[in-house]
Every structure is written in C-alpha cells, then in structure tokens.
Coordinates of C-alpha atoms in Angstrom, one line a residue:
Chain A
M1 CA 55.3 108.8 80.1
S2 CA 56.2 112.2 79.3
H3 CA 56.6 113.7 76.0
N4 CA 60.1 114.1 76.8
P5 CA 61.7 111.2 78.1
F6 CA 64.8 112.5 78.6
S7 CA 63.6 115.5 80.6
E8 CA 61.5 112.8 82.2
F9 CA 64.6 111.3 83.1
M10 CA 66.8 113.9 84.4
Q11 CA 63.9 114.2 86.4
R12 CA 64.0 110.7 87.4
L13 CA 67.7 110.7 87.7
D14 CA 67.3 113.6 90.9
A15 CA 64.8 112.2 91.8
A16 CA 67.0 109.0 92.8
A17 CA 69.5 110.7 94.0
A18 CA 67.3 112.7 96.1
D19 CA 65.6 109.7 97.7
T20 CA 69.2 108.0 98.1
D21 CA 70.5 111.1 99.8
A22 CA 68.3 111.1 101.8
L23 CA 68.4 107.1 102.5
L24 CA 71.7 107.3 103.5
D25 CA 71.3 110.6 105.3
G26 CA 69.2 108.8 107.9
L27 CA 71.0 105.2 107.6
L28 CA 74.6 106.9 108.6
T29 CA 73.7 107.9 112.3
E30 CA 74.4 107.7 116.0
R31 CA 71.0 105.1 116.0
L32 CA 73.0 101.1 116.1
V33 CA 71.4 98.3 115.3
P34 CA 71.8 95.4 116.6
G35 CA 74.8 93.6 117.0
E36 CA 76.8 97.2 117.0
L37 CA 78.9 98.4 119.7
A38 CA 79.1 102.2 119.1
R39 CA 79.7 104.1 116.1
P40 CA 82.4 107.0 116.8
A41 CA 82.0 110.7 116.1
R42 CA 84.6 110.5 113.9
L43 CA 84.8 107.8 112.0
L44 CA 80.5 108.8 111.1
E45 CA 81.7 112.8 110.0
A46 CA 84.1 111.2 107.9
M47 CA 81.8 107.8 106.0
R48 CA 79.0 110.8 105.8
H49 CA 81.4 113.1 103.8
A50 CA 82.1 110.4 101.8
A51 CA 78.6 109.1 100.9
V52 CA 76.1 111.9 101.9
G53 CA 75.5 115.3 100.1
G54 CA 76.6 114.6 96.4
G55 CA 76.8 112.5 94.2
K56 CA 74.6 111.9 90.7
R57 CA 74.3 108.1 92.4
L58 CA 73.7 106.7 88.8
R59 CA 74.0 104.1 89.8
P60 CA 71.1 103.5 91.8
F61 CA 69.0 105.5 89.5
L62 CA 70.1 102.7 86.9
L63 CA 69.2 99.9 90.3
V64 CA 65.7 101.9 90.9
E65 CA 65.1 102.0 87.6
A66 CA 65.5 98.5 86.3
A67 CA 63.6 97.4 89.3
A68 CA 61.0 99.6 88.1
L69 CA 60.1 97.8 84.8
F70 CA 59.3 95.0 86.8
G71 CA 56.8 97.0 89.5
V72 CA 58.9 96.2 92.2
P73 CA 58.5 99.0 95.1
R74 CA 61.0 101.5 95.7
G75 CA 61.9 101.0 98.9
Q76 CA 63.0 97.8 98.7
A77 CA 65.5 99.0 95.8
L78 CA 66.6 102.0 97.0
L79 CA 68.2 100.2 100.2
A80 CA 69.6 98.1 97.5
G81 CA 70.7 101.1 95.5
A82 CA 72.0 102.8 99.0
A83 CA 74.3 99.5 99.4
L84 CA 75.8 100.3 96.1
E85 CA 76.6 103.4 96.3
C86 CA 78.4 102.8 100.3
V87 CA 80.5 100.3 97.8
H88 CA 81.0 103.2 95.1
C89 CA 81.9 106.1 97.3
Y90 CA 83.9 103.6 99.3
S91 CA 86.6 103.6 96.2
L92 CA 86.6 107.0 95.5
V93 CA 87.5 107.7 99.3
H94 CA 90.3 104.9 98.4
D95 CA 91.2 105.9 95.5
D96 CA 91.6 109.2 96.6
L97 CA 94.3 108.7 98.9
P98 CA 97.7 109.9 98.7
A99 CA 99.4 106.3 97.6
M100 CA 96.6 105.7 95.1
D101 CA 96.0 109.2 93.2
D102 CA 95.9 111.5 95.5
D103 CA 93.1 113.6 94.6
D104 CA 92.6 116.3 96.9
L105 CA 89.1 117.6 95.4
R106 CA 86.1 115.3 94.5
R107 CA 82.8 116.6 93.9
G108 CA 84.3 120.3 94.6
R109 CA 84.8 119.3 98.5
P110 CA 88.2 118.6 99.9
T111 CA 88.7 114.4 99.8
V112 CA 88.1 113.0 103.4
H113 CA 91.9 112.5 103.4
K114 CA 91.9 116.0 103.0
A115 CA 89.1 117.6 105.0
F116 CA 89.8 114.7 108.0
D117 CA 93.3 112.6 107.4
E118 CA 94.8 109.6 106.0
A119 CA 94.0 106.7 108.8
T120 CA 90.6 108.3 108.9
A121 CA 89.4 107.7 105.7
I122 CA 91.3 103.8 105.3
L123 CA 89.0 103.3 108.0
A124 CA 86.0 105.4 106.4
G125 CA 86.6 103.6 103.1
D126 CA 86.3 100.5 104.5
A127 CA 83.1 100.6 107.1
L128 CA 81.5 102.0 103.7
L129 CA 81.9 99.0 102.0
T130 CA 81.2 96.9 105.2
F131 CA 78.3 99.0 105.5
A132 CA 77.1 97.7 101.9
F133 CA 77.2 94.4 102.6
D134 CA 74.5 94.7 106.5
L135 CA 72.5 97.5 103.8
M136 CA 71.9 94.6 101.3
S137 CA 71.7 91.9 103.8
R138 CA 68.6 93.2 105.7
A139 CA 65.2 92.1 104.9
E140 CA 63.9 95.7 103.8
V141 CA 65.8 94.4 100.3
H142 CA 63.5 91.5 99.5
A143 CA 61.5 89.0 101.3
D144 CA 63.3 85.9 100.0
A145 CA 67.0 85.6 101.3
N146 CA 68.0 83.4 98.5
V147 CA 67.2 86.9 96.4
R148 CA 69.2 88.7 98.8
L149 CA 72.0 85.8 98.8
Q150 CA 72.4 86.5 95.8
L151 CA 73.0 90.4 95.6
V152 CA 75.6 90.1 97.8
S153 CA 77.5 87.2 96.0
E154 CA 77.6 88.9 93.4
L155 CA 77.8 93.0 94.4
A156 CA 81.1 91.5 96.1
R157 CA 82.8 89.6 93.4
A158 CA 81.4 93.4 91.3
A159 CA 83.3 94.5 94.0
G160 CA 86.2 92.1 94.4
I161 CA 89.7 91.4 92.8
G162 CA 87.9 89.8 89.8
G163 CA 85.8 93.2 90.0
M164 CA 86.5 97.1 90.5
A165 CA 89.3 96.7 93.1
G166 CA 91.2 94.5 90.4
G167 CA 90.1 97.2 87.8
Q168 CA 91.9 99.7 90.5
M169 CA 95.2 97.1 90.7
L170 CA 95.3 96.7 86.3
D171 CA 94.5 100.7 86.4
L172 CA 98.0 101.7 88.9
A173 CA 99.4 99.1 86.4
A174 CA 98.5 100.4 83.4
E175 CA 100.5 104.3 84.5
G176 CA 103.6 102.1 85.4
R177 CA 104.6 102.2 88.7
F178 CA 105.7 98.1 88.4
E179 CA 106.8 98.0 85.5
K180 CA 106.4 99.6 82.0
K181 CA 103.8 97.4 79.8
K182 CA 101.6 99.3 76.6
L183 CA 98.4 98.0 77.2
D184 CA 96.5 97.4 74.1
E185 CA 92.9 98.1 73.2
K186 CA 91.7 94.6 74.3
D187 CA 93.6 95.2 77.6
V188 CA 92.3 98.6 78.1
T189 CA 88.5 97.2 77.5
I190 CA 89.1 94.4 80.1
L191 CA 90.5 97.2 82.6
Q192 CA 87.0 99.6 82.2
A193 CA 85.2 96.6 82.6
M194 CA 86.0 95.8 85.8
K195 CA 87.4 99.6 87.5
T196 CA 84.0 101.2 86.0
G197 CA 81.7 98.9 84.4
A198 CA 81.2 96.1 87.1
L199 CA 79.0 98.0 89.9
I200 CA 77.2 99.9 86.9
R201 CA 76.2 96.6 85.5
F202 CA 75.5 95.1 88.5
G203 CA 72.8 97.7 90.1
C204 CA 71.7 97.2 86.2
R205 CA 71.4 93.8 87.2
A206 CA 70.6 93.9 90.8
G207 CA 67.2 95.7 89.5
A208 CA 66.5 92.4 87.7
M209 CA 67.2 90.0 90.5
L210 CA 64.8 92.0 92.8
G211 CA 61.6 91.6 89.6
G212 CA 62.8 88.3 89.7
A213 CA 63.4 88.9 85.8
D214 CA 63.6 85.8 84.2
V215 CA 66.5 85.3 81.5
T216 CA 65.5 87.4 78.6
Q217 CA 64.8 90.2 80.7
S218 CA 67.7 89.6 83.2
G219 CA 70.4 89.4 79.4
A220 CA 68.3 92.0 78.3
L221 CA 69.5 94.5 81.5
D222 CA 73.7 92.6 81.2
R223 CA 73.8 93.4 78.0
Y224 CA 72.3 97.1 78.3
G225 CA 74.5 97.5 81.5
R226 CA 77.1 96.0 80.2
A227 CA 77.4 98.7 77.4
I228 CA 76.6 101.7 79.8
G229 CA 79.7 100.9 81.6
A230 CA 82.0 100.7 79.1
A231 CA 80.7 103.9 77.4
Y232 CA 80.8 105.9 81.0
Q233 CA 83.7 105.0 80.9
I234 CA 85.1 106.9 78.0
A235 CA 82.6 109.3 78.2
D236 CA 84.4 110.6 81.0
D237 CA 88.4 109.8 79.4
L238 CA 87.2 112.1 76.9
L239 CA 85.6 114.7 79.5
D240 CA 88.6 114.4 80.9
E241 CA 90.6 115.7 78.5
S242 CA 88.8 118.8 77.6
G243 CA 86.2 119.4 80.1
D244 CA 86.2 121.9 82.7
P245 CA 87.7 121.5 86.0
E246 CA 85.3 124.0 87.9
A247 CA 82.0 122.9 86.4
M248 CA 83.5 118.6 86.7
G249 CA 84.3 119.4 90.7
K250 CA 87.7 118.2 90.1
A251 CA 91.1 118.7 88.1
G252 CA 90.8 117.6 84.4
G253 CA 93.7 116.4 82.5
K254 CA 95.1 114.5 85.2
D255 CA 94.7 110.9 83.8
A256 CA 96.1 112.0 80.9
A257 CA 99.5 112.9 83.4
R258 CA 99.5 110.0 84.8
G259 CA 99.5 107.9 81.6
K260 CA 96.4 106.3 82.8
A261 CA 95.5 103.7 79.7
T262 CA 92.1 105.3 78.6
L263 CA 90.7 104.7 75.2
P264 CA 91.0 108.3 74.0
A265 CA 94.1 108.1 74.4
L266 CA 94.7 104.9 73.0
L267 CA 92.7 105.7 69.8
G268 CA 92.6 109.2 69.7
A269 CA 89.6 111.1 70.5
E270 CA 87.6 110.4 67.5
T271 CA 87.3 106.8 67.5
A272 CA 86.5 107.0 70.6
K273 CA 83.8 108.6 70.2
K274 CA 83.2 106.4 67.9
H275 CA 83.0 103.6 69.8
L276 CA 80.7 105.5 72.6
G277 CA 78.0 106.0 69.7
A278 CA 77.8 102.2 69.2
L279 CA 77.9 101.4 73.0
V280 CA 74.9 103.8 73.7
A281 CA 72.8 102.2 70.1
D282 CA 73.5 98.8 71.3
A283 CA 72.9 99.8 75.0
Q284 CA 68.7 101.1 73.8
S285 CA 68.8 98.4 70.7
A286 CA 69.3 95.4 74.1
L287 CA 65.8 97.6 75.7
E288 CA 64.1 96.6 73.3
P289 CA 61.9 93.3 74.9
F290 CA 60.8 96.4 77.8
G291 CA 59.1 98.8 74.5
E292 CA 58.3 101.6 75.8
K293 CA 58.5 100.9 79.4
A294 CA 62.7 101.7 79.1
A295 CA 62.2 105.1 77.4
I296 CA 63.5 106.2 80.6
L297 CA 66.6 103.7 80.8
K298 CA 67.1 104.7 77.0
A299 CA 67.2 108.5 78.0
A300 CA 70.2 107.1 80.0
A301 CA 72.4 105.7 78.7
R302 CA 72.0 109.3 75.6
F303 CA 72.4 110.7 79.8
I304 CA 75.5 109.1 79.7
A305 CA 77.0 109.6 76.3
E306 CA 76.5 113.3 76.1
R307 CA 77.5 114.4 80.0
R308 CA 79.1 117.6 80.7
T309 CA 80.3 116.9 83.9
Chain B
M1 CA 88.4 63.0 123.9
S2 CA 92.1 62.5 124.6
H3 CA 92.8 62.3 128.3
N4 CA 95.0 65.9 128.1
P5 CA 92.3 68.2 126.7
F6 CA 95.4 70.9 126.5
S7 CA 97.2 68.8 123.9
E8 CA 94.3 67.4 122.4
F9 CA 93.4 71.5 121.9
M10 CA 96.8 72.0 120.3
Q11 CA 96.2 69.6 118.1
R12 CA 92.6 70.7 116.5
L13 CA 94.1 74.4 116.4
D14 CA 96.6 73.2 114.5
A15 CA 94.8 71.6 112.5
A16 CA 92.3 74.1 111.8
A17 CA 95.1 76.4 111.0
A18 CA 96.1 73.3 108.7
D19 CA 92.7 73.4 106.9
T20 CA 92.3 77.2 106.9
D21 CA 95.5 77.7 104.8
A22 CA 95.0 75.0 102.7
L23 CA 91.3 76.1 102.2
L24 CA 92.3 80.3 101.2
D25 CA 95.6 78.5 99.4
G26 CA 93.2 77.2 97.0
L27 CA 90.9 79.7 96.8
L28 CA 92.7 82.6 95.9
T29 CA 93.9 81.4 92.6
E30 CA 93.9 82.3 89.5
R31 CA 90.9 80.7 88.6
L32 CA 87.3 82.9 87.6
V33 CA 84.1 83.1 89.8
P34 CA 80.9 83.2 87.7
G35 CA 80.7 87.4 87.7
E36 CA 85.0 87.7 87.8
L37 CA 86.4 89.3 84.9
A38 CA 90.3 88.9 85.4
R39 CA 92.2 88.3 88.8
P40 CA 95.8 90.3 87.5
A41 CA 98.2 88.9 88.9
R42 CA 100.1 91.7 91.8
L43 CA 97.2 91.6 93.5
L44 CA 96.3 88.4 94.2
E45 CA 100.4 88.0 95.4
A46 CA 99.5 90.3 97.7
M47 CA 96.6 88.8 98.7
R48 CA 97.8 85.4 99.1
H49 CA 100.7 87.5 101.3
A50 CA 98.5 87.9 103.6
A51 CA 96.4 85.5 103.6
V52 CA 98.0 82.5 102.7
G53 CA 101.2 81.0 104.9
G54 CA 100.6 81.9 108.4
G55 CA 98.9 83.3 111.6
K56 CA 97.5 80.6 114.4
R57 CA 93.4 81.3 112.6
L58 CA 92.3 81.4 115.7
R59 CA 89.8 82.5 114.7
P60 CA 88.2 79.8 112.1
F61 CA 89.4 77.7 114.7
L62 CA 86.9 79.2 117.1
L63 CA 83.9 78.5 114.5
V64 CA 85.0 75.9 113.0
E65 CA 85.1 74.4 117.1
A66 CA 81.8 75.9 118.1
A67 CA 80.4 74.4 114.8
A68 CA 81.4 71.0 115.7
L69 CA 79.1 70.9 118.9
F70 CA 76.3 70.8 116.9
G71 CA 77.6 68.3 114.5
V72 CA 78.0 70.5 111.1
P73 CA 80.2 69.1 108.5
R74 CA 84.0 70.7 108.9
G75 CA 83.7 72.0 105.5
Q76 CA 81.1 74.1 106.0
A77 CA 82.7 75.4 109.2
L78 CA 85.6 75.8 107.2
L79 CA 84.8 78.3 104.8
A80 CA 82.5 80.6 107.3
G81 CA 85.9 80.0 109.0
A82 CA 88.1 80.9 105.9
A83 CA 85.7 84.1 105.5
L84 CA 85.8 85.2 108.9
E85 CA 90.0 85.3 108.4
C86 CA 90.4 86.9 105.2
V87 CA 88.1 90.0 107.1
H88 CA 91.0 89.3 110.2
C89 CA 93.8 89.5 107.0
Y90 CA 92.3 92.6 105.7
S91 CA 92.6 94.3 108.8
L92 CA 96.1 93.5 109.7
V93 CA 96.8 94.1 106.2
H94 CA 95.4 98.2 106.6
D95 CA 96.3 98.6 110.4
D96 CA 100.2 97.9 109.2
L97 CA 100.1 100.9 106.8
P98 CA 102.6 103.8 107.6
A99 CA 98.5 106.2 108.4
M100 CA 97.7 103.3 110.5
D101 CA 100.3 101.8 112.8
D102 CA 103.7 101.7 110.4
D103 CA 104.7 98.3 111.4
D104 CA 107.5 96.8 109.0
L105 CA 106.9 93.0 110.2
R106 CA 104.0 90.9 110.5
R107 CA 104.2 87.5 111.6
G108 CA 107.7 87.3 111.2
R109 CA 107.1 88.6 107.7
P110 CA 107.6 91.9 106.0
T111 CA 104.4 93.2 105.4
V112 CA 102.1 94.1 102.0
H113 CA 103.3 97.7 101.9
K114 CA 106.7 96.9 102.6
A115 CA 107.0 93.4 100.2
F116 CA 104.6 95.3 97.7
D117 CA 103.7 99.0 97.8
E118 CA 100.9 101.0 99.8
A119 CA 98.9 101.1 97.2
T120 CA 98.7 97.3 96.3
A121 CA 98.2 96.9 100.8
I122 CA 95.4 99.2 99.9
L123 CA 93.5 97.3 97.4
A124 CA 94.6 93.7 98.9
G125 CA 93.3 94.9 102.0
D126 CA 89.8 95.7 100.5
A127 CA 89.7 93.0 98.1
L128 CA 90.5 90.2 101.2
L129 CA 87.6 92.6 102.6
T130 CA 85.2 92.0 99.6
F131 CA 87.0 88.7 99.2
A132 CA 84.7 87.5 102.8
F133 CA 81.1 88.7 102.1
D134 CA 81.7 86.6 98.6
L135 CA 83.1 83.3 100.7
M136 CA 80.4 83.7 103.0
S137 CA 77.5 83.5 100.7
R138 CA 78.2 80.8 99.0
A139 CA 76.0 77.6 99.2
E140 CA 78.7 75.6 100.4
V141 CA 78.1 77.1 103.7
H142 CA 75.1 76.1 104.5
A143 CA 72.1 74.9 102.9
D144 CA 69.5 77.9 104.3
A145 CA 70.1 80.8 102.2
N146 CA 68.8 82.2 105.6
V147 CA 71.6 81.3 107.2
R148 CA 74.1 82.3 105.3
L149 CA 72.2 85.5 105.4
Q150 CA 72.5 86.0 109.1
L151 CA 75.6 85.5 108.6
V152 CA 76.9 87.7 106.1
S153 CA 75.0 90.3 107.9
E154 CA 76.3 89.3 111.8
L155 CA 80.2 90.0 109.6
A156 CA 79.5 93.0 108.5
R157 CA 78.3 94.3 111.6
A158 CA 80.7 93.2 113.8
A159 CA 83.7 94.3 111.3
G160 CA 82.5 97.6 110.2
I161 CA 81.6 100.9 112.0
G162 CA 80.0 99.7 115.7
G163 CA 82.7 96.6 115.7
M164 CA 86.4 96.7 114.4
A165 CA 86.9 99.4 112.4
G166 CA 84.3 101.7 114.5
G167 CA 87.8 100.1 116.9
Q168 CA 90.0 101.3 115.1
M169 CA 89.4 104.0 114.8
L170 CA 89.1 104.2 119.2
D171 CA 92.4 102.8 118.6
L172 CA 94.0 105.5 116.9
A173 CA 91.9 108.8 118.6
A174 CA 93.0 107.0 121.9
E175 CA 96.8 107.7 120.9
G176 CA 95.1 111.5 121.1
R177 CA 95.9 111.4 117.2
F178 CA 93.0 113.9 116.5
E179 CA 92.5 115.3 120.8
K180 CA 93.4 114.3 123.8
K181 CA 91.7 112.3 125.4
K182 CA 92.1 110.3 128.6
L183 CA 90.1 107.2 128.4
D184 CA 89.4 105.6 131.6
E185 CA 88.1 101.9 132.2
K186 CA 84.8 101.4 130.3
D187 CA 86.0 103.0 126.6
V188 CA 88.8 100.7 126.8
T189 CA 86.8 98.4 127.8
I190 CA 84.3 98.9 124.5
L191 CA 87.2 99.8 122.7
Q192 CA 88.6 96.7 122.8
A193 CA 84.7 94.4 122.6
M194 CA 84.8 96.2 119.3
K195 CA 88.6 96.4 118.0
T196 CA 89.6 93.1 118.9
G197 CA 86.6 91.3 120.8
A198 CA 83.7 91.8 117.7
L199 CA 85.6 89.1 115.3
I200 CA 86.6 86.4 117.6
R201 CA 82.9 86.5 119.2
F202 CA 81.5 86.2 116.0
G203 CA 83.9 83.5 115.1
C204 CA 81.9 81.7 118.3
R205 CA 78.1 83.1 117.3
A206 CA 78.7 81.6 113.9
G207 CA 78.9 78.2 114.9
A208 CA 76.4 78.6 117.0
M209 CA 74.3 79.5 113.7
L210 CA 75.7 76.9 111.3
G211 CA 74.5 74.7 114.3
G212 CA 71.5 75.5 114.8
A213 CA 71.5 76.9 117.9
D214 CA 68.7 77.0 120.2
V215 CA 68.9 79.9 123.0
T216 CA 70.3 78.7 125.4
Q217 CA 73.2 76.7 123.3
S218 CA 73.5 80.8 121.0
G219 CA 73.8 83.1 124.6
A220 CA 76.4 81.0 126.3
L221 CA 78.5 80.6 122.5
D222 CA 78.1 84.4 123.0
R223 CA 79.5 84.8 126.7
Y224 CA 82.1 82.9 125.7
G225 CA 83.7 84.3 122.6
R226 CA 82.7 87.9 124.2
A227 CA 84.1 86.6 126.9
I228 CA 87.2 85.2 125.4
G229 CA 87.4 88.1 122.5
A230 CA 88.2 90.5 125.5
A231 CA 91.2 88.0 127.9
Y232 CA 93.3 87.7 124.2
Q233 CA 93.2 91.2 124.1
I234 CA 94.8 92.0 127.6
A235 CA 97.1 88.2 126.9
D236 CA 98.5 90.6 123.7
D237 CA 98.7 93.8 126.0
L238 CA 100.6 92.6 128.8
L239 CA 102.7 89.7 126.4
D240 CA 103.5 93.5 124.6
E241 CA 104.6 94.9 127.4
S242 CA 106.5 92.3 128.6
G243 CA 106.7 89.5 125.4
D244 CA 110.0 87.9 123.2
P245 CA 109.7 90.1 119.9
E246 CA 111.5 87.2 118.0
A247 CA 108.8 85.1 119.8
M248 CA 106.2 87.3 118.4
G249 CA 107.3 87.5 114.7
K250 CA 106.7 91.4 115.4
A251 CA 108.3 94.3 117.5
G252 CA 107.0 94.4 121.5
G253 CA 106.8 97.5 123.6
K254 CA 105.5 99.2 120.3
D255 CA 101.9 99.7 121.8
A256 CA 103.0 101.5 124.9
A257 CA 105.7 103.6 122.9
R258 CA 102.6 104.9 121.0
G259 CA 100.2 105.5 124.2
K260 CA 97.9 103.0 122.7
A261 CA 95.0 102.4 125.1
T262 CA 95.2 99.2 127.3
L263 CA 94.0 97.7 131.1
P264 CA 97.8 96.4 131.4
A265 CA 98.5 100.6 130.7
L266 CA 95.1 101.9 132.6
L267 CA 95.3 99.2 135.8
G268 CA 98.7 97.8 136.2
A269 CA 99.5 94.0 135.0
E270 CA 99.0 92.7 138.2
T271 CA 95.3 94.2 137.8
A272 CA 94.6 93.2 133.7
K273 CA 95.7 89.5 135.6
K274 CA 93.4 88.9 138.1
H275 CA 90.9 90.0 135.3
L276 CA 91.8 88.2 132.6
G277 CA 91.9 84.7 135.1
A278 CA 87.9 86.1 135.4
L279 CA 86.8 86.2 132.0
V280 CA 88.8 83.2 131.5
A281 CA 87.2 81.9 134.6
D282 CA 84.1 83.0 132.9
A283 CA 84.4 81.9 129.5
Q284 CA 84.6 78.3 130.8
S285 CA 81.4 78.1 132.8
A286 CA 79.2 79.6 129.9
L287 CA 80.5 76.7 128.1
E288 CA 78.7 74.5 131.3
P289 CA 75.5 72.9 129.1
F290 CA 77.5 71.6 126.6
G291 CA 79.4 69.6 129.0
E292 CA 82.6 67.3 128.2
K293 CA 81.2 67.6 124.6
A294 CA 82.9 71.9 125.0
A295 CA 87.0 70.5 126.8
I296 CA 88.4 71.5 123.8
L297 CA 87.0 75.1 123.9
K298 CA 87.7 75.6 127.9
A299 CA 91.4 74.5 127.0
A300 CA 90.9 77.6 123.9
A301 CA 90.6 79.4 126.7
R302 CA 93.3 79.1 128.8
F303 CA 95.4 78.9 125.8
I304 CA 94.3 82.9 125.5
A305 CA 95.3 83.3 128.8
E306 CA 98.5 81.9 128.8
R307 CA 99.9 82.0 124.9
R308 CA 103.1 83.5 125.2
T309 CA 103.9 84.4 121.5

C-alpha cells in the first residue's frame, strides 16, 4: 500500500480501465464462440464503438477491487467486470437515442446512432446487453456454477424493470413526458438508486459473491455500494449544472433544461453537497470491517464525490 | 396418444400457449422479487402489452414438448419457455420501432410504440430481454445450477450478435440501407438461421438440456430445431407474399416492398415450397430415435409448413 491512497487509487482505476478495455477489445472481435453463426461486421463495429476505447470503467474497477479484498484472481473479476460494463455501455447507447435523451456526443465522440444510424444503435445496445449474460455465465468467471448463476440473476435484477431500466422509465416520466407529476425527495432518491445506483451497487456485491464473502462482509460491501451509487449520481448532477462541457465530453446543463429530476435541482446545490458528504462518510465507514485493505475503495468514494469530469 | 396426432398437436399447442400466457401474466405484476426496488407502472404495462395476451407461443411449446420427451416436470419447462418467449417478444417490440421495420400493428393490436411511445417501447424491449435472464436463472427451472447456466449461456448466444440480433442486422443490410449488396441463397440461409432460426432451435435444445439428454438425443433435437427454424421462416415469407392480412393481424406484402431478403423472393415460390417440404421431412426424420413419443413434434413440423396465419 502506498503512503498516498488517493494516488494509488488513481493508478488502480487506470489499470482496471486499461485491463477492461483490452479484455473487451479481445472479446468483441470476429472470432465466433460456440453457438454463434456469424458476427455481422457493422453490428460488431457499433458494439465496439460503444464499448471499446473510452470511459472511466468505474463499475469494473469497483468489482475488481471489491473482489481483491478476498484475494479473487484478477482475471475472474475482470471478466465479470467486462460483463457489467457491457450492460452500462448498452444503457448509454439506448439512452442517447433520439426518442430517449437525444444526445449527439458521448465521451467526446459521436454517439452510436450518429456514427452509424438509429437501427444499428438499437441493435448494438440489444446485442451488448445480451453479450453481458454470455460473458457472466462463462466458466472463467468462477469455478462454482452457483456463484455464476447468482451473478447472472442479480445482474438481471439490477439492470431490469426493478433496477436500471425501471429507473430510466421513471427518469423520462419525471420530465413530464407522460403526465405532470412533481417528484419529492423520496421519489428522486428511489429513481436514482435504480437508474445509476443499481449497477454500481451490483459491482460491489459481485466482488463479494466472487470472493465467497460472509454475511458481514457482504452487508458491508452492499452498504458501501448503495452509498457510492447515490453519491455518484449527486456528483454527476452537480457537475451537469456547473461542469465544463469540454472536459466532460458531453453537453452540460442539458438535464436542467429537460427538467430531469435531480437532488441538486430539488434541494439546492448546497444541501445536495451536504448529502454527498454524508454518503461518502457512510461509504467509508461501511468498509471498517476490512481495515487497511479497503483504503483504495475508501479513496474511490472520495473520488466519486470530488471528480470534475 | 390420440389417433389423430394433428388435432392432438393443436390441443397441446393451445395448452402451452394458455399456460405460458398465465405464467407471464403472473410474473409481470407489481410484485417485486429480491433485488428489485420498484416496478414502474408504465414500463410494466408496456411489457405486459408486448408479452401477455397473444401469440401462438410456438417457442415455449417446442421447449415444453421437447422436455416432455424426457419426462421433465411441465412447470420447469414452462418457466424456461416463458424466459425464451420474453426474448422473442422483446425482439418484436424493437423490430416494430420506426427506425427498424416501422410497423403499427402486431397480432392485430397496436405495436408498443403506437400504444405507448417510442422511448417506452425501447425500454420495454430492454426490460423484457433482461427479464428473460432473470427467469432462466431461477431455481424453479432446474435443480442443477450447471443446467441453468448452460440455458443462460445458450440463450445469450442464440439471441446475441451471433444469433438473432446479428440476423436482424443482416436483414436490415439486405434491404440495401447501408450499401447495395445482392445476397445469394447461402447468405439468405445464414441470415434466416440467425434471425428466426436461432431461438426456435434453442427451444428444442433447451428441452434436451432440461431432460439430461444423451448425445444422440441432443443431436436429434438440434437437427429437428434447425430444420423447423428454417421451415418456419420460409412458410412465413410465403405467407407474407400470399396471405390474408386480416387473418395474420399485420400487413402483408410489406417484406417484398421493403426488399427483404427471403428465399421465396430469391428462388421463386415453387422452389421455396420444395425446400420447405424437404425441411419438414428432415425434421420428422430427425425425431426417429424417439419413436411414437415424438408424434406431437412431428405434427408441429407439418403445422409450421402449412399454417395459414
């Protein structure tokens, strides 16, 4: 462990990102796996555009570092992390579609429907989501089929109607697209816990599953995951209000213009920042059972709250 | 076994449809499963619009009947079949979107984006696809985790870039959307084996997996599934050229108008009908190892070739 957990954390975040990118780069090639008949070039290119060569890879990082607390071999955690990242990337592709948030830029590059076309973007998102379950069920993730099944099941629930997809639906509803309804703090908190929280929390829980964590350890990582998931969204919303579009690689202020439901918009930036601070403290406190081993994940909580891009 | 396998088959097809419908009706409610935070009403309604109350349920039927060859309890096969049907239904929702085939009617009812809106249809498709993997990983499907994992893995590959989603991409490309390219018989055969064949074949294979089939039995059901998958698409394309739109519940002749790649268009209706007959014969011959027990599945092959709606 370095003397400076924050710089050590940044190195590990970069390493997880580089390893995840290399892994997805190698998985998303023309090479077929058993059961596949062909991989059409245009669809493969669109999936690669969405999933290779960019992103902080925060979710795989969390999964890898949570698994590392238990000494899980890095290769296993990276493959599970790549599966999780495929779900995240698919959600961005569909979220950016004209009928959804209608965004032209993502990570400083054209969104998939801009670089290709809408139909290709729809299918690329579908195929990435499907690919996630292919990856997560592979023997290389864990020798025990029960562990892989639990990962598949929890990933499906974190991503589905009761998790991310449901959160996206609530998010669109909050814009007033379907009916006018004012969301209160509790509504917005649930919305965010589903829309962004569920996958982040899953990443932390998945590390515990891979590691054969006991109930206390699982509970600790679950609490940590819930807290940083909520913190991530508040930080993101604060950034959208005040951040630098060029550094973010996407347009700022769009969420407010759309009337998106955010805690900063509802409570004001100062109160939201206090919430954020409390969430980071809770996340760090949740990790006490792991002692010094958890320094990197504690630094991650700080990073999530303080990031500027 | 009845003296008339065809009327027995029709009864069993109806029974599988009714049971699948009741099962999906009960699964797609407001009741949360562990890991879910909420089920937003609008998304749930859209998923129900797509997946409850209609359809022949051919894929679940095939899965249930293939499993029945091995005495698999019907409840297990029905749940696996419901998972498979969710994948099929999601693909219809996305296929009907304006950027894809732009259809207003499906099974005689407005398509999801017509009954709701495009964003809701995109999310409902995403959530149905995700739900399929939730269902398939449930303990009620099979006691052995290895069997459930194999089902999850094969379903992902049948539905993904190397299967159905890839086939949809090839289908759009065949319309000349991206570049002009003339498909030959081999191209069209691969396209159809991916677009519609993969899920039908998976249904037959899944029955074998649930039943703990030996290599000969698995091979027989795989060959049967491949043959009826191909037959189904040719019959569908012949119907689209000549069928009654009212009976079909969707517009006819649209595929030809779009320049869709079909074997009847490429080879002429008469040659396509000969292909169809040969596929049905091959499907029925593949089932010889099962003897009289397979009469229903043999009748299904005939039905697929001869159906009028």
